[in-house]
Each structure stands twice: as C-alpha cells, then as structure tokens.
XYZ file of C-alpha atoms in Angstrom:
665
model
C 57.607 231.089 128.134
C 60.690 229.017 128.948
C 59.565 225.620 127.709
C 56.717 224.857 125.302
C 55.413 221.840 123.432
C 55.018 221.751 119.693
C 51.852 223.583 118.617
C 51.650 225.824 121.691
C 50.113 229.297 121.270
C 51.131 232.075 123.670
C 47.907 233.483 125.151
C 49.446 236.941 125.584
C 49.668 237.361 121.790
C 46.794 235.070 120.752
C 43.832 236.188 118.625
C 40.465 234.842 119.810
C 37.615 235.148 117.315
C 34.041 233.838 117.122
C 32.902 232.148 113.903
C 29.267 231.252 114.646
C 27.063 230.150 117.516
C 29.234 227.162 118.476
C 32.604 227.615 116.738
C 35.520 229.849 117.639
C 39.152 230.228 116.503
C 42.413 230.685 118.407
C 45.396 231.829 116.343
C 48.841 233.327 116.839
C 48.583 235.271 113.601
C 50.969 232.829 111.892
C 51.015 229.111 111.166
C 49.279 227.959 114.361
C 45.470 228.098 114.204
C 42.958 226.004 116.147
C 39.303 225.727 115.130
C 37.291 224.673 118.173
C 33.661 223.687 118.476
C 31.547 223.803 121.637
C 28.430 221.753 122.263
C 26.260 224.852 122.621
C 26.357 228.647 122.421
C 26.410 228.917 126.214
C 29.437 226.627 126.467
C 31.172 228.546 123.665
C 30.654 231.831 125.552
C 32.040 230.280 128.750
C 35.160 229.236 126.857
C 35.533 232.699 125.275
C 35.213 234.387 128.663
C 37.722 232.058 130.306
C 40.221 232.500 127.475
C 39.904 236.307 127.494
C 40.510 236.378 131.263
C 43.510 234.087 130.860
C 44.826 236.277 128.039
C 44.549 239.409 130.210
C 46.403 237.634 133.004
C 49.119 236.459 130.589
C 49.584 240.020 129.258
C 49.863 241.357 132.811
C 52.370 238.671 133.794
C 54.427 239.357 130.685
C 54.526 243.088 131.499
C 55.515 242.397 135.101
C 58.176 239.998 133.915
C 59.616 242.649 131.600
C 59.583 245.261 134.365
C 61.213 242.891 136.820
C 63.856 242.062 134.255
C 64.476 245.799 133.657
C 64.525 246.452 137.412
C 66.939 243.592 137.878
C 69.303 245.010 135.260
C 69.172 248.512 136.793
C 69.673 247.032 140.275
C 72.771 245.149 139.127
C 74.251 248.323 137.590
C 73.519 250.327 140.773
C 75.089 247.629 142.925
C 78.165 247.546 140.723
C 78.525 251.348 141.042
C 78.221 251.116 144.845
C 80.756 248.314 145.002
C 83.095 250.384 142.825
C 82.896 253.349 145.188
C 83.580 251.043 148.134
C 86.648 249.693 146.392
C 87.867 253.295 145.864
C 87.341 253.985 149.593
C 89.353 250.913 150.433
C 92.153 252.086 148.135
C 92.204 255.535 149.799
C 92.303 253.997 153.282
C 95.125 251.753 152.160
C 97.159 254.790 151.025
C 96.499 256.616 154.328
C 97.496 253.586 156.378
C 100.739 253.310 154.440
C 101.448 257.063 154.925
C 100.681 257.189 158.652
C 102.417 253.889 159.232
C 105.652 255.242 157.735
C 105.395 258.393 159.859
C 104.818 256.320 162.977
C 107.845 254.198 162.162
C 110.051 257.285 161.787
C 108.821 258.694 165.107
C 109.626 255.474 166.881
C 113.118 255.470 165.370
C 113.714 259.043 166.501
C 112.426 258.195 169.978
C 115.016 255.463 170.333
C 117.836 257.958 169.621
C 116.645 260.706 171.972
C 118.501 261.162 175.232
C 116.541 261.715 178.386
C 116.070 265.444 178.682
C 113.705 268.309 178.040
C 112.597 267.294 174.485
C 111.604 263.780 175.523
C 108.038 264.754 176.287
C 107.650 266.422 172.846
C 108.800 263.306 171.043
C 106.488 261.103 173.051
C 103.597 263.436 172.275
C 104.370 263.221 168.524
C 104.481 259.426 168.632
C 101.178 259.330 170.477
C 99.520 261.604 167.913
C 100.768 259.570 164.991
C 99.705 256.331 166.666
C 96.252 257.819 167.151
C 96.076 258.778 163.462
C 97.159 255.272 162.468
C 94.461 253.757 164.732
C 91.772 256.027 163.252
C 92.818 255.176 159.698
C 92.890 251.449 160.521
C 89.379 251.645 161.972
C 88.196 253.392 158.802
C 89.772 250.623 156.766
C 88.070 247.979 158.870
C 84.692 249.708 158.579
C 85.044 250.044 154.805
C 85.894 246.341 154.534
C 82.871 245.472 156.696
C 80.581 247.561 154.476
C 81.976 245.936 151.343
C 81.503 242.436 152.776
C 77.932 243.163 153.933
C 76.992 244.554 150.528
C 78.525 241.601 148.687
C 76.713 239.108 150.940
C 73.410 240.940 150.553
C 73.528 240.623 146.760
C 75.169 237.179 146.611
C 71.915 235.250 147.126
C 70.145 237.332 144.511
C 72.881 236.640 141.980
C 72.839 232.941 142.822
C 69.101 232.816 142.156
C 69.612 234.604 138.849
C 72.380 232.153 137.908
C 70.192 229.168 138.821
C 67.376 230.586 136.723
C 69.743 230.818 133.742
C 70.844 227.213 134.319
C 67.239 226.018 134.465
C 66.522 227.908 131.269
C 69.460 226.199 129.574
C 68.243 222.760 130.713
C 64.773 223.487 129.350
C 66.246 224.581 126.031
C 68.328 221.396 125.853
C 65.242 219.265 126.548
C 63.314 221.150 123.890
C 66.137 220.600 121.412
C 66.170 216.873 122.194
C 62.416 216.654 121.654
C 62.758 218.463 118.343
C 65.483 216.030 117.279
C 63.254 213.056 118.146
C 60.299 214.585 116.319
C 62.471 215.277 113.289
C 63.748 211.699 113.322
C 60.189 210.358 113.624
C 58.925 212.545 110.777
C 61.864 211.513 108.614
C 61.069 207.838 109.187
C 57.396 208.419 108.482
C 58.246 210.248 105.276
C 60.523 207.448 104.073
C 57.924 204.848 105.018
C 55.257 206.725 103.041
C 57.370 207.157 99.927
C 58.866 203.645 99.729
C 58.080 201.521 96.704
C 55.088 199.141 97.101
C 57.356 196.258 98.082
C 56.611 193.487 100.517
C 56.333 194.516 104.174
C 59.597 192.726 104.823
C 61.459 195.594 103.221
C 62.823 198.069 105.766
C 61.572 201.680 105.649
C 63.336 203.662 103.017
C 65.344 200.692 101.822
C 63.446 200.124 98.597
C 64.454 203.361 96.893
C 67.803 204.908 96.120
C 68.260 208.685 96.059
C 71.067 211.144 95.675
C 70.461 212.316 99.244
C 71.875 209.035 100.612
C 75.403 210.328 100.094
C 74.708 213.308 102.345
C 73.083 211.417 105.228
C 75.001 210.537 108.362
C 74.189 207.749 110.783
C 75.390 206.365 114.092
C 78.790 204.706 113.821
C 77.494 201.462 115.357
C 74.592 201.122 112.929
C 74.714 198.031 110.719
C 73.660 198.592 107.139
C 71.157 196.085 105.792
C 72.966 193.722 103.460
C 70.061 192.959 101.146
C 67.062 194.664 99.548
C 63.679 193.125 98.770
C 61.489 194.237 95.874
C 58.188 192.827 94.545
C 58.580 189.920 92.156
C 57.100 189.917 88.656
C 53.281 189.455 88.746
C 53.613 186.184 86.817
C 55.125 184.585 89.906
C 52.121 185.601 91.984
C 49.788 183.826 89.572
C 51.823 180.663 89.232
C 53.307 180.201 92.696
C 50.886 180.474 95.575
C 52.573 180.754 98.937
C 52.631 177.424 100.798
C 52.365 179.298 104.093
C 48.849 180.399 103.279
C 47.819 176.784 102.795
C 49.475 175.725 106.033
C 47.703 178.314 108.168
C 44.815 175.978 108.922
C 42.588 176.908 111.835
C 43.181 175.325 115.194
C 41.285 172.213 116.108
C 37.776 172.946 117.356
C 37.581 169.855 119.556
C 36.418 170.644 123.056
C 38.924 169.155 125.488
C 38.324 169.528 129.220
C 41.362 171.319 130.590
C 42.241 172.786 133.939
C 41.223 176.393 134.486
C 44.368 178.293 135.352
C 44.799 181.589 137.147
C 44.818 184.874 135.266
C 46.152 187.177 138.001
C 48.789 187.347 140.712
C 49.046 189.882 143.584
C 50.069 193.337 142.402
C 53.716 194.298 142.725
C 54.348 196.352 145.903
C 55.901 199.791 145.559
C 59.038 199.478 147.691
C 61.850 202.033 147.390
C 65.477 200.895 147.268
C 68.806 202.697 146.948
C 70.117 200.936 143.867
C 73.498 202.651 143.751
C 74.382 201.679 147.320
C 74.164 198.025 146.250
C 75.477 198.167 142.681
C 78.523 200.391 143.217
C 80.425 197.434 144.710
C 79.367 195.070 141.918
C 81.014 196.714 138.895
C 82.937 194.148 136.844
C 81.768 191.157 138.893
C 79.824 188.089 137.789
C 76.172 188.884 138.508
C 75.305 185.327 139.562
C 77.840 185.584 142.434
C 76.421 188.811 143.895
C 73.826 188.510 146.686
C 70.837 190.529 145.538
C 67.661 191.417 147.451
C 64.373 190.282 145.943
C 63.608 193.941 145.113
C 65.451 193.354 141.836
C 63.664 190.073 141.084
C 60.439 188.901 139.564
C 58.613 186.021 141.316
C 59.695 183.240 138.968
C 62.939 181.305 138.669
C 65.320 181.051 135.735
C 63.955 177.547 135.069
C 60.462 178.973 134.673
C 61.844 181.755 132.498
C 63.388 179.113 130.207
C 60.007 177.388 129.998
C 58.531 180.658 128.719
C 60.283 179.925 125.427
C 57.287 177.657 124.792
C 54.841 180.599 124.758
C 54.432 180.119 120.998
C 54.959 176.373 120.693
C 52.272 176.285 117.983
C 54.962 177.524 115.577
C 56.765 174.194 115.998
C 53.416 172.384 115.624
C 52.963 174.053 112.233
C 56.569 173.331 111.325
C 56.017 169.646 112.002
C 53.313 169.624 109.294
C 55.553 171.150 106.600
C 56.596 168.981 103.665
C 59.570 171.180 102.756
C 62.526 171.525 105.110
C 63.009 175.133 103.952
C 59.442 176.047 104.949
C 59.959 174.234 108.218
C 63.099 176.252 108.825
C 61.064 179.473 108.520
C 58.811 178.378 111.369
C 61.774 177.338 113.513
C 63.370 180.751 112.894
C 60.119 182.506 113.860
C 60.033 180.393 117.031
C 63.559 181.509 117.970
C 62.538 185.166 117.592
C 59.250 184.739 119.477
C 61.088 183.648 122.637
C 62.356 187.237 123.071
C 58.921 188.871 122.859
C 58.303 188.237 126.569
C 61.395 190.272 127.557
C 60.547 193.704 126.152
C 59.151 195.057 129.459
C 60.598 192.464 131.820
C 63.369 194.322 133.663
C 63.174 192.124 136.772
C 65.784 189.430 137.396
C 64.574 185.808 137.746
C 65.556 183.910 140.881
C 68.806 181.979 140.500
C 67.785 178.302 140.828
C 69.265 176.262 143.631
C 71.397 173.290 142.638
C 69.049 170.373 141.966
C 65.975 172.624 141.604
C 63.513 171.473 138.939
C 60.474 172.819 137.151
C 57.910 170.847 135.217
C 55.394 172.321 132.778
C 52.759 169.768 131.841
C 50.620 171.184 129.043
C 49.749 167.861 127.440
C 46.026 168.617 127.299
C 46.249 172.272 126.250
C 49.249 172.296 123.895
C 50.377 168.680 123.550
C 53.791 168.946 125.264
C 55.560 168.194 128.535
C 58.555 170.225 129.679
C 61.160 169.586 132.387
C 64.014 171.853 133.561
C 66.721 171.063 136.100
C 69.576 173.157 137.522
C 72.523 170.864 136.761
C 75.375 173.153 137.866
C 75.763 176.102 140.212
C 79.230 177.496 139.366
C 78.855 178.248 136.551
C 75.043 178.266 136.737
C 73.644 175.942 134.081
C 70.124 174.655 133.435
C 69.087 171.732 131.250
C 65.706 171.746 129.514
C 63.817 168.983 127.712
C 60.449 169.176 125.936
C 58.599 166.317 124.248
C 55.519 167.068 122.139
C 52.794 164.730 120.921
C 52.617 166.857 117.787
C 55.859 165.625 116.294
C 58.836 167.502 117.765
C 61.339 167.474 120.609
C 63.187 170.484 122.036
C 66.219 170.403 124.310
C 68.740 172.964 125.503
C 71.387 173.610 128.112
C 71.914 177.286 128.899
C 74.692 178.825 130.958
C 74.205 182.513 131.630
C 77.253 184.794 131.799
C 76.521 188.350 132.901
C 78.562 191.465 133.579
C 77.598 194.746 135.197
C 79.326 197.592 133.338
C 78.190 200.555 135.428
C 75.593 201.961 133.007
C 74.239 198.726 131.579
C 74.070 194.995 132.244
C 75.080 192.465 129.572
C 73.590 188.969 129.712
C 75.272 186.422 127.429
C 73.481 183.028 127.199
C 75.952 180.250 126.389
C 74.972 176.870 124.979
C 72.905 175.530 122.100
C 69.201 174.861 121.576
C 68.167 171.794 119.577
C 64.864 170.970 117.898
C 64.236 167.569 116.252
C 61.147 166.778 114.168
C 60.006 163.184 114.315
C 58.541 162.791 110.813
C 61.373 164.318 108.759
C 64.180 163.662 111.273
C 65.344 167.234 110.651
C 67.675 168.356 113.451
C 67.976 172.122 113.991
C 70.265 173.955 116.393
C 70.925 177.603 117.257
C 72.268 179.869 119.999
C 70.796 182.885 121.773
C 71.785 186.545 121.273
C 73.040 188.984 123.908
C 70.506 190.759 126.106
C 71.401 194.249 127.363
C 69.632 196.066 130.204
C 70.247 199.817 129.907
C 70.012 202.669 132.449
C 70.895 200.506 135.425
C 71.797 203.485 137.640
C 69.940 206.512 136.197
C 66.822 206.655 134.042
C 64.131 204.181 133.070
C 65.282 200.594 132.539
C 64.904 199.246 129.019
C 65.994 196.048 127.301
C 67.584 195.466 123.921
C 68.504 192.277 122.035
C 71.417 192.342 119.619
C 73.567 189.892 117.715
C 73.217 187.208 115.061
C 71.739 183.708 115.067
C 72.397 180.872 112.650
C 69.622 178.260 112.665
C 71.183 175.194 111.056
C 69.503 172.048 109.737
C 72.177 169.423 110.379
C 70.495 166.849 108.130
C 70.102 168.927 104.949
C 72.605 171.764 105.432
C 69.879 174.433 105.153
C 70.537 177.572 107.157
C 68.698 180.691 108.320
C 70.844 183.673 109.251
C 68.986 186.038 111.583
C 70.246 189.495 112.485
C 68.982 191.386 115.565
C 69.755 195.053 114.956
C 70.920 196.912 118.095
C 69.002 200.043 118.985
C 70.459 203.231 117.513
C 69.065 206.694 118.220
C 69.824 207.889 114.692
C 68.791 204.727 112.837
C 66.238 204.980 110.041
C 64.872 201.490 110.748
C 62.166 200.525 113.195
C 63.300 199.633 116.699
C 63.965 195.976 117.633
C 64.207 194.977 113.986
C 65.056 191.407 112.946
C 65.914 190.315 109.409
C 66.889 186.935 108.039
C 67.501 184.886 104.921
C 66.800 181.161 104.525
C 69.313 179.440 102.232
C 69.904 175.858 101.149
C 73.195 173.991 101.457
C 74.446 175.653 98.236
C 73.800 179.154 99.571
C 70.790 179.869 97.355
C 68.202 182.084 99.063
C 64.632 180.764 99.214
C 62.905 182.928 101.835
C 63.420 186.355 103.383
C 62.248 186.983 106.954
C 61.616 190.371 108.538
C 59.871 191.839 111.537
C 60.579 192.813 115.138
C 61.359 190.585 118.077
C 58.647 192.197 120.216
C 55.730 192.135 117.752
C 55.702 189.887 114.681
C 57.670 188.059 111.973
C 56.825 187.797 108.295
C 58.150 185.644 105.495
C 58.445 186.269 101.748
C 59.342 183.662 99.172
C 62.303 184.619 96.968
C 61.683 184.232 93.218
C 64.896 185.819 91.912
C 68.028 187.333 93.408
C 70.777 189.497 91.957
C 73.710 191.612 93.077
C 72.851 195.294 93.461
C 75.024 198.240 92.533
C 75.131 199.819 96.000
C 77.884 198.928 98.378
C 76.816 197.221 101.565
C 78.685 196.726 104.781
C 82.479 196.715 104.407
C 82.274 197.432 100.698
C 80.254 194.337 99.797
C 77.475 194.574 97.264
C 73.901 194.317 98.490
C 71.790 191.446 97.237
C 68.424 192.338 95.708
C 65.684 189.735 96.262
C 62.499 189.678 94.199
C 59.872 188.270 96.551
C 56.215 187.361 96.681
C 53.850 189.119 99.037
C 54.824 188.599 102.671
C 52.895 186.183 104.873
C 52.725 186.533 108.632
C 54.371 183.673 110.506
C 53.975 184.903 114.064
C 52.388 187.772 115.989
C 52.727 188.503 119.689
C 49.723 187.882 121.916
C 48.483 190.936 123.851
C 49.453 191.176 127.510
C 46.792 190.465 130.145
C 44.843 193.365 131.611
C 46.813 195.046 134.395
C 50.099 193.434 133.329
C 52.037 196.576 134.314
C 51.158 195.806 137.952
C 52.036 192.112 137.603
C 55.669 192.394 136.452
C 54.478 192.507 132.784
C 53.868 188.746 132.885
C 52.275 187.080 129.866
C 49.286 184.776 130.245
C 51.618 181.767 130.360
C 53.996 183.411 132.863
C 51.087 184.102 135.254
C 50.460 180.344 135.517
C 54.049 179.182 135.936
C 54.205 179.629 139.720
C 50.661 178.428 140.338
C 50.463 175.684 142.971
C 50.025 172.170 141.541
C 49.642 168.810 143.227
C 52.048 165.959 142.593
C 55.080 167.989 141.463
C 58.558 167.080 142.714
C 59.722 168.389 146.135
C 62.449 170.282 144.245
C 59.989 172.104 141.950
C 60.299 175.898 141.754
C 56.656 176.243 142.809
C 57.666 174.987 146.266
C 60.455 177.548 146.729
C 59.462 179.598 149.818
C 61.285 182.894 149.119
C 59.827 183.052 145.632
C 56.340 182.342 146.983
C 56.674 185.044 149.661
C 57.759 187.584 147.068
C 54.769 186.770 144.865
C 52.503 187.370 147.870
C 54.075 190.806 148.451
C 56.007 189.924 151.641
C 59.410 191.091 150.430
C 61.124 191.455 153.813
C 60.256 187.867 154.709
C 61.320 186.776 151.208
C 64.752 188.396 151.655
C 65.280 186.594 154.956
C 64.186 183.265 153.449
C 66.421 183.805 150.408
C 69.476 184.245 152.649
C 68.567 181.075 154.542
C 68.274 179.006 151.347
C 71.552 180.318 149.942
C 73.414 179.562 153.187
C 71.880 176.072 153.249
C 73.056 175.490 149.687
C 76.600 176.606 150.568
C 76.677 174.285 153.596
C 75.539 171.310 151.501
C 78.172 172.074 148.890
C 80.969 172.270 151.498
C 79.868 168.922 152.926
C 79.817 167.378 149.459
C 83.354 168.658 148.789
C 84.582 167.217 152.088
C 83.131 163.795 151.244
C 84.777 163.846 147.828
C 88.121 164.786 149.403
C 87.835 161.976 151.948
C 87.262 159.437 149.164
C 89.896 160.646 146.712
C 92.400 162.302 149.113
C 92.814 165.000 146.537
C 91.796 168.617 146.278
C 88.230 169.293 147.509
C 85.845 169.453 144.565
C 82.136 169.371 143.976
C 81.087 165.969 142.599
C 77.392 166.780 142.162
C 75.482 164.683 139.606
C 72.154 165.777 138.133
C 69.153 163.607 138.962
C 67.177 163.646 135.697
C 69.831 164.636 133.137
C 73.202 163.178 132.168
C 76.156 164.861 130.481
C 77.137 163.629 126.996
C 78.855 165.027 123.918
C 76.341 166.274 121.377
C 76.781 164.496 118.047
C 75.638 167.483 115.966
C 77.698 170.253 117.567
C 80.437 168.353 119.417
C 79.655 170.316 122.614
C 79.274 168.716 126.050
C 75.645 168.998 127.080
C 73.098 167.521 129.468
C 70.272 165.468 127.946
C 67.219 163.990 129.609
C 67.801 160.399 130.714
C 64.162 159.663 131.543
C 62.294 158.614 134.645
C 60.756 161.876 135.849
C 57.213 161.455 134.542
C 57.138 157.804 135.594
C 58.247 158.813 139.096
C 55.515 161.454 139.201
C 52.848 158.898 138.281
C 54.078 156.613 141.084
C 54.520 159.489 143.544
C 57.897 158.170 144.731
C 60.206 161.158 145.235
C 62.622 159.573 147.739
C 65.658 160.252 145.547
C 65.013 163.998 145.403
C 67.362 166.108 147.560
C 66.056 168.401 150.317
C 66.955 171.821 148.923
C 64.189 173.997 150.385
C-alpha cells in the first residue's frame, strides 16, 4: 500500500477473530488491534463475511502485484539484452560500411587512371560490384537502425509510466512524512500541556517548567521566545485579594427594550471560478489599492463597514467605563483591541475600497448604546475617519490609512494611524495602533490569515501601558496558534496584570502579586521575568459564527446586518452603493460592470476638481477635496495629523436635509 493513514491495518495480513455473539477483533499481529461490536449476531456475521472476502481479494491483488513487478523486472532485462544485440549489429554494419567504402574509393581512384582499352570493362565491373556491396551494407545499417528505433519507442512509454509511478510514490511518501511531522508536533504540544505545572491558564504550554531537554530542542529561526513566565501566587494572596474582575462581571441589564429585528442571513456566495494568476502576476510589488480588481476577490461590504466591525465587542468598553482603577480599565481596553481581529480569522475576501466622500453610519443606540460614523476622507492614499459616541461613558475615534503590498506568495496589509478611546468619567485617554495582517497562499494553496506584531496601549493621563505581543505563526512553535500575550504596567514600569489568550478565541487576565527576574535567558540574552499571579479571569470570548457562515463569507452576526437597507441614511452611505449591492445579491458580472463605472466616475470628478483648483491658484493641478463631516487637526496626545468629527451628521439626518452630500453613486 503506497499511502496509509495512522492506525491502518493491511487486510492481506490481518487476523480476523470472533470473540462472542456480537464482538469481533481485527489485528495485524502487532500493536494495531481493533475491538468491534455489532448490534446483533447477524450483523456481526455479515461484517465477518465481508471482511474475509475483502481479505481474499487483497491477498490476490498483492500476489498479482508481486508477479507483475517480477515480470516487469524480467521484461526490462530481456529488453536490455535485445537492445544490446542490436547495438552489436549496428557496430558490425558500421565496420562493413567502412571496409566496403574504402574499397569502393580505391576502385574509383584506379578507374580514373585507366586508359581506354581492353581492361576498362573489367575495372568498371569491379567498381559496380563494390558499389553494390556498399549499397547492401548501407541498407543493412539502415534496417538495423530502424529496428533499434522501433524497439526503443515501443518500450519508452512503458518506462515513462514506471518512472511516473515512482514519482507518485515519492510524493505520497513525502506527504506521509509531513503528516507524521505534524502529528509528532501535535503530540509534543499535548504532552507539554499535560505535564505543565498547575499555573494560571495564561501560562503558555510548556513554559511553566524547565528541563534539561530545553538545551537540545531546536525551533524556527523566526520564533520569538516568551519574555516572561507566570506561576501561581502563594495561596494567602487568593484568600486576601479577590479579583476585581469577578465583581465587575455583572449580568447584562434585563430591561426589555423594543429594538428593530435585523436580518440573520444574506444570499449564499456563488461559486464562480477565476484565474487568479492571470490577474496577480502583473501586480507584484504594486500598491494594492491602485490595482483594479474584480469583485470575485471581494466580500460585499466596504472598508468603512469593516472598520465598524471593530465594535463587535463594544461591551468590553462598557465594562471598562465602570472600572474604578485605571489599570483594570486598561485590561478591558487591551481585550477590546484584540477582539477586533477575531472577525478576520476566516475572512479572506477583500472589502470594497470606499469612494471619496463615501460614508457609513451604524446606529445601535437602542441595542448597544452607541452611534458610529465613518467617512472616506482621502483617496490617494486611501484614508477613513471613524467616530463613535456611546451613552455608556466612552468615545472612540480613529483614522486608518491602509498600506498593502503583494509579494508574490503573500499579501501584507499594514494599517497606519492611531486609535483613541476616551472615558468620560475618569477622563482617561488611551491610544494604540494596529498590527500587520498577512494573507498567505495567494497563488497556490488555501488562503489563511495571520496577525503579527506588537501593540502598546497607552493611557496618556496616567502613563499606564499595556504591551501586547501577537506571535506570528511558526510551524515548529510549541505555543498555540494565534497567541497573544501582554503585561499591564504603571508609569514606573511595575507589572500589575498579565494578559494571555488568542486573537481568534478569547483573552484572560491574571493579577500579578509578585515579580522577580528568572535565571533563564530570554530573547537577546535578557533574563525572563517570573510573575506570581492569581487565578486567571476571562475578559473576552468570541461569539460563535451564525449557522451557514461558510456560505456567507464567514460574516459574524453584526457583519450580516451592516449592508442591510435602512431608511433615512445619507445618499453617500455604503448601503446605497450599487456594485456592492449587486455582489451581495449574487450578480457578479453586473457588479463588475457597475464597479468600473463608479471608479471611472470618481476619476472624472477628481480631474475636474484638480482643474478648478489650477484655475484658481494658477499652480500645479492638485486635489483640494475637503471632508464633509470630519476636519483635519493635530492630535494633542500623539502629535499626529488626524481627522476628527466636527458634528452635524446626526442633526442633518433628523432633519432629512442631505443637499450638501456629493453625488458619488
């Protein structure tokens, strides 16, 4: 058998035995034994009969395979002997041709020197005889060559098949070896996870114990070694210091508020084929936002709606607003930053690039207590401004510019810009940046997404900081995939909380009671810090995806509602974008045509705007576009230029006066 799974038993050598009326055993005489139970004696006998017949067939096939292999070997040897004899015939013919050719040459030379007379006819007769011999020998040579060629061609296909079979066998062996390596890696992780000290769940697998085997283990060169270790704190701390997070996890309000019933499904994604390489081969090294892409690569929401998905777990900020301690509040803000990536784990589709001036509102005042507004404030480079105001005591704002590069095998997406969160009660002002998103296997293989990098969540009022580390995926890593770790420190650098989890599932937090420098060297020769922590408390856990999400672009429950039609929204709202709507309805050809029309309309408007600016200033043509709902200022906390909400949108919506909105669709 060329390729088998782990635990497979070869029927040709299997032992089949009956234990009792319903049980029977299949074994290979070694380590593999299966005890099977049928529902009745009749069913057991049917299984025994079927297995015995299959075993007889397997034995027969194995014998035939061995005979065919033996016959193939003997056939190759016979063919080689025949080819050898043909080569000897060719060598003999070659010698004869050389001999008769020399004789013919001598006769011709003698004929030139003969005077016309009585012996002329004899010489001509000799030349004719030797020419005849040369022709006969040449014909024999030609026939021998023809036989050799025919024989070689007859066996060429057979040898090619044999060679292809060997290649297929090698590929199967390589795949089997790769599976064994993965299984070994999985078992090694499971073993380390089972033997780790009973520390808090925030400790990484195998990180809580030190062994002599660590010196003999080898890991991927790009793997980052964890810079700290967590161990359980002394039991006295558990008795005297209850975790404040447990007290804050109060149940949600049970008040019944009449809210709009929103949709839970969208049309299933069509199965359209597309030659990806024919499009992407000319895009290597270019800015992705400047490449015209068909909707086949998209998902039916815009980048503005994708930004609004950051609010999927806004309740984390609601809980943070209730915290009395800024350090506890920082833990919730850090969990919120990680939760925004949980929606990306299966989302390999590209959002629609918003048109300049496009907006998107998300009014969840009744359900979640917040209102959100996004606007595309720049097209080159593409930049979107986002503002959220919550009745539950916090404000969120951000301006994100996305830089992306296609590298041939993977796509790197680098969000630029800062995110700010301000809590009304404490006036704590937090800011952070996003990590790099990488889409792998762009050309060959199944697409998958990874998040990697580091985030510093900074409280600009108190100086508190949370350093989060997103570990990049490594095939040989001992840690769980998509792991995130973090430490919350005050302005003096003292650690108060340790965070751990994964960006696609959950985040936990452990309070630090004591910390000390360990004896093991960490990254770049630095010592690891050992934190004694209380039992971990869960801060955030991902909500399950809706039923059938794999057919709906893996949208979350919130994402399914983002493109739902709503009355009273601005004429520039993403819900009114026709190409996006056509794609959601499954009409991709029409969506591609509409997408080209909108992009050409946007380019025409931009050229006209540049001409007007040139006519006024008599300088170089430039785009003088000004955002409608946001204005550019210098952020006081970070010193970066950013767009902030200047007001007026929600008042305009209440009045229904959208005359100032541009016609972009």
